[in-house]
Amino acid sequence: MIGKLKGTIDEIGEDYVLVDVHGVCYVAHCSARTLSKLGSAGEACMLFIETYVREDQLKLFGFMTALEREWFNLLQSVQGVGAKVALAVLSTLTPGELANAIALQDRTAVSRAPGVGPKVAMRLVTELKNRAPAFAGEGINIALKQELGEGVAAAPVTDAVSALTNLGYSRDQAANAIAAAIKAAGDGADSAKLIRLGLKELAR
């Protein structure tokens, strides 16, 4: 079982990279996002590897981070999603964006990936929401902080974050607490409820 490769890039193809490890070259299939982050031929690289062993083949899939590899496996736990579709999803969405899409049940975002139709997108956001709570929470935090920074967050959300910062909490603490409150209360909660749940989260 190969878990990680460290070597130099020999060649980058459309959906793979050839990694030279002390004279032995390994073919690792990667998402477009991972390939775009790799250097050029001759440069050093490190990939987290998922090894697939079948009766007639041994195939390696490479990832820039362990989190991306975890998502690759998690996506394939959904019916109708194989390695090709999982890589397509990870080529289209970052782990944070994917977590956010699942947490918010955003089928449209997931269906932007090639090979993911409406039915598969529905299964992905439905089946993974409760099976990846840690990822989903991270996704909400990322999205909320982006919305706050860009000034596009809903009024109850900005009011709640502002109220917590006025109480002496840092902006990151307030944003994380309100993200947890949104997850508990759902969309449409007023600022009073978000503040109450946010304070409860901060008191833990």
Short mmCIF file of C-alpha atoms in Angstrom, two decimals:
data_model
loop_
_atom_site.label_atom_id
_atom_site.label_comp_id
_atom_site.label_asym_id
_atom_site.label_seq_id
_atom_site.Cartn_x
_atom_site.Cartn_y
_atom_site.Cartn_z
CA MET A 1 0.00 0.00 0.00
CA ILE A 2 1.41 3.37 -1.04
CA GLY A 3 0.33 6.29 1.16
CA LYS A 4 2.61 9.10 -0.01
CA LEU A 5 5.04 9.81 -2.83
CA LYS A 6 8.00 12.17 -2.62
CA GLY A 7 10.09 12.66 -5.72
CA THR A 8 10.51 14.79 -8.81
CA ILE A 9 8.02 15.48 -11.56
CA ASP A 10 8.89 13.57 -14.72
CA GLU A 11 5.79 14.43 -16.74
CA ILE A 12 2.35 16.01 -16.31
CA GLY A 13 -0.49 14.75 -18.46
CA GLU A 14 -4.12 15.73 -18.84
CA ASP A 15 -5.24 13.85 -15.74
CA TYR A 16 -2.06 12.41 -14.25
CA VAL A 17 1.46 13.16 -13.09
CA LEU A 18 4.47 10.90 -13.47
CA VAL A 19 6.56 11.05 -10.29
CA ASP A 20 10.16 9.86 -10.35
CA VAL A 21 11.12 8.34 -7.00
CA HIS A 22 14.81 7.36 -7.13
CA GLY A 23 14.54 6.18 -10.71
CA VAL A 24 11.17 4.45 -10.41
CA CYS A 25 8.32 6.42 -12.04
CA TYR A 26 4.81 6.20 -10.63
CA VAL A 27 1.66 7.32 -12.46
CA ALA A 28 -0.69 9.18 -10.10
CA HIS A 29 -4.10 10.26 -11.37
CA CYS A 30 -5.06 13.66 -9.98
CA SER A 31 -7.76 16.30 -10.04
CA ALA A 32 -7.24 19.28 -12.33
CA ARG A 33 -6.88 21.45 -9.22
CA THR A 34 -4.04 19.31 -7.86
CA LEU A 35 -2.27 19.21 -11.23
CA SER A 36 -2.46 23.00 -11.49
CA LYS A 37 -0.64 23.35 -8.16
CA LEU A 38 2.25 21.10 -9.13
CA GLY A 39 5.43 22.57 -10.56
CA SER A 40 7.15 21.73 -13.84
CA ALA A 41 9.14 18.70 -14.93
CA GLY A 42 12.24 18.28 -12.81
CA GLU A 43 10.79 20.01 -9.76
CA ALA A 44 10.24 18.27 -6.42
CA CYS A 45 6.74 17.22 -5.44
CA MET A 46 4.90 15.38 -2.70
CA LEU A 47 1.50 13.74 -3.06
CA PHE A 48 -0.79 11.92 -0.67
CA ILE A 49 -1.74 8.68 -2.39
CA GLU A 50 -4.82 6.48 -2.44
CA THR A 51 -3.99 3.05 -3.84
CA TYR A 52 -6.60 1.05 -5.72
CA VAL A 53 -5.89 -2.62 -6.26
CA ARG A 54 -8.11 -4.59 -8.62
CA GLU A 55 -7.79 -8.06 -10.11
CA ASP A 56 -6.35 -6.68 -13.33
CA GLN A 57 -4.78 -3.37 -12.29
CA LEU A 58 -3.10 -1.25 -9.64
CA LYS A 59 -3.96 2.44 -9.82
CA LEU A 60 -2.69 5.41 -7.82
CA PHE A 61 -4.60 8.62 -7.14
CA GLY A 62 -2.64 11.65 -5.93
CA PHE A 63 -3.68 14.62 -3.78
CA MET A 64 -2.00 17.77 -2.53
CA THR A 65 -3.53 17.40 0.95
CA ALA A 66 -4.76 14.58 3.17
CA LEU A 67 -8.11 16.39 3.40
CA GLU A 68 -8.58 16.18 -0.37
CA ARG A 69 -7.85 12.46 -0.20
CA GLU A 70 -10.44 12.03 2.56
CA TRP A 71 -13.04 13.80 0.43
CA PHE A 72 -12.13 11.58 -2.53
CA ASN A 73 -13.00 8.50 -0.49
CA LEU A 74 -16.06 10.07 1.11
CA LEU A 75 -17.53 11.07 -2.25
CA GLN A 76 -17.22 7.51 -3.51
CA SER A 77 -19.28 6.20 -0.62
CA VAL A 78 -22.31 7.64 -2.43
CA GLN A 79 -24.05 5.39 -4.96
CA GLY A 80 -23.20 6.28 -8.54
CA VAL A 81 -19.97 8.08 -7.67
CA GLY A 82 -16.74 6.44 -8.76
CA ALA A 83 -13.16 7.64 -8.87
CA LYS A 84 -13.65 9.57 -12.12
CA VAL A 85 -16.64 11.54 -10.82
CA ALA A 86 -14.98 12.11 -7.44
CA LEU A 87 -11.95 13.63 -9.17
CA ALA A 88 -14.26 15.77 -11.34
CA VAL A 89 -15.96 17.13 -8.21
CA LEU A 90 -12.59 17.90 -6.60
CA SER A 91 -11.45 19.55 -9.84
CA THR A 92 -14.45 21.87 -9.70
CA LEU A 93 -14.73 22.61 -5.95
CA THR A 94 -12.12 23.04 -3.23
CA PRO A 95 -12.65 20.94 -0.08
CA GLY A 96 -13.94 24.07 1.67
CA GLU A 97 -16.39 24.88 -1.15
CA LEU A 98 -17.55 21.27 -1.25
CA ALA A 99 -18.11 21.22 2.51
CA ASN A 100 -20.09 24.43 2.24
CA ALA A 101 -22.21 23.11 -0.64
CA ILE A 102 -23.09 19.97 1.33
CA ALA A 103 -23.79 21.87 4.54
CA LEU A 104 -26.12 24.27 2.71
CA GLN A 105 -27.61 21.53 0.47
CA ASP A 106 -26.45 23.44 -2.61
CA ARG A 107 -27.08 20.92 -5.41
CA THR A 108 -26.36 23.51 -8.09
CA ALA A 109 -22.77 24.02 -6.93
CA VAL A 110 -22.09 20.28 -6.87
CA SER A 111 -23.71 19.67 -10.27
CA ARG A 112 -21.21 22.05 -11.91
CA ALA A 113 -18.74 19.16 -11.89
CA PRO A 114 -18.59 17.22 -15.19
CA GLY A 115 -20.49 13.94 -14.96
CA VAL A 116 -22.60 15.00 -11.97
CA GLY A 117 -26.26 15.23 -12.93
CA PRO A 118 -29.14 16.46 -10.77
CA LYS A 119 -29.83 13.02 -9.25
CA VAL A 120 -26.22 12.39 -8.28
CA ALA A 121 -25.89 15.94 -6.92
CA MET A 122 -29.00 15.37 -4.79
CA ARG A 123 -27.59 12.11 -3.41
CA LEU A 124 -24.25 13.75 -2.64
CA VAL A 125 -25.62 16.67 -0.62
CA THR A 126 -28.26 14.52 1.09
CA GLU A 127 -26.20 11.47 2.02
CA LEU A 128 -23.03 13.31 3.01
CA LYS A 129 -24.57 16.04 5.15
CA ASN A 130 -24.81 13.87 8.26
CA ARG A 131 -21.78 11.73 7.46
CA ALA A 132 -19.31 14.61 7.32
CA PRO A 133 -20.32 16.99 10.11
CA ALA A 134 -16.78 18.19 10.77
CA PHE A 135 -16.25 19.04 7.10
CA ALA A 136 -19.64 20.74 6.89
CA GLY A 137 -18.91 22.91 9.89
CA GLU A 138 -15.61 23.97 8.37
CA GLY A 139 -17.37 24.84 5.13
CA ILE A 140 -19.90 27.09 6.85
CA ASN A 141 -17.13 28.91 8.71
CA ILE A 142 -15.20 29.52 5.50
CA ALA A 143 -18.25 30.73 3.60
CA LEU A 144 -19.47 32.96 6.42
CA LYS A 145 -16.09 34.66 6.84
CA GLN A 146 -15.96 35.27 3.10
CA GLU A 147 -19.46 36.76 3.14
CA LEU A 148 -18.61 38.99 6.11
CA GLY A 149 -15.44 40.18 4.41
CA GLU A 150 -17.25 40.94 1.18
CA GLY A 151 -20.17 42.64 2.95
CA VAL A 152 -22.78 40.29 1.49
CA ALA A 153 -23.82 38.35 4.62
CA ALA A 154 -27.48 38.62 5.64
CA ALA A 155 -28.40 41.40 8.09
CA PRO A 156 -29.29 39.07 11.02
CA VAL A 157 -25.91 37.38 10.62
CA THR A 158 -23.87 40.60 10.51
CA ASP A 159 -25.88 41.99 13.45
CA ALA A 160 -25.21 38.86 15.49
CA VAL A 161 -21.48 38.86 14.73
CA SER A 162 -21.31 42.57 15.56
CA ALA A 163 -23.13 42.01 18.86
CA LEU A 164 -20.65 39.33 19.92
CA THR A 165 -17.63 41.45 18.96
CA ASN A 166 -19.11 44.31 21.00
CA LEU A 167 -19.12 41.95 23.97
CA GLY A 168 -15.36 41.56 23.64
CA TYR A 169 -15.02 38.45 21.47
CA SER A 170 -12.67 38.53 18.48
CA ARG A 171 -14.18 38.62 14.99
CA ASP A 172 -13.01 35.06 14.31
CA GLN A 173 -14.54 33.80 17.58
CA ALA A 174 -17.79 35.60 16.80
CA ALA A 175 -17.90 34.31 13.22
CA ASN A 176 -17.22 30.71 14.30
CA ALA A 177 -19.90 30.90 17.01
CA ILE A 178 -22.48 32.34 14.63
CA ALA A 179 -21.57 29.72 12.01
CA ALA A 180 -22.39 27.05 14.59
CA ALA A 181 -25.60 28.91 15.46
CA ILE A 182 -26.67 28.97 11.80
CA LYS A 183 -26.03 25.25 11.57
CA ALA A 184 -28.23 24.65 14.64
CA ALA A 185 -31.00 27.15 13.84
CA GLY A 186 -31.08 26.88 10.06
CA ASP A 187 -31.45 29.63 7.51
CA GLY A 188 -33.89 32.41 8.33
CA ALA A 189 -33.15 32.65 12.07
CA ASP A 190 -33.32 36.19 13.43
CA SER A 191 -30.37 37.96 15.04
CA ALA A 192 -31.66 37.47 18.60
CA LYS A 193 -31.76 33.70 18.18
CA LEU A 194 -28.34 33.64 16.53
CA ILE A 195 -26.85 35.72 19.33
CA ARG A 196 -28.37 33.44 21.98
CA LEU A 197 -27.08 30.30 20.29
CA GLY A 198 -23.73 31.96 19.59
CA LEU A 199 -23.25 32.81 23.25
CA LYS A 200 -24.17 29.25 24.18
CA GLU A 201 -21.51 28.00 21.76
CA LEU A 202 -18.88 30.37 23.19
CA ALA A 203 -19.70 29.23 26.73
CA ARG A 204 -18.78 25.61 25.99
#
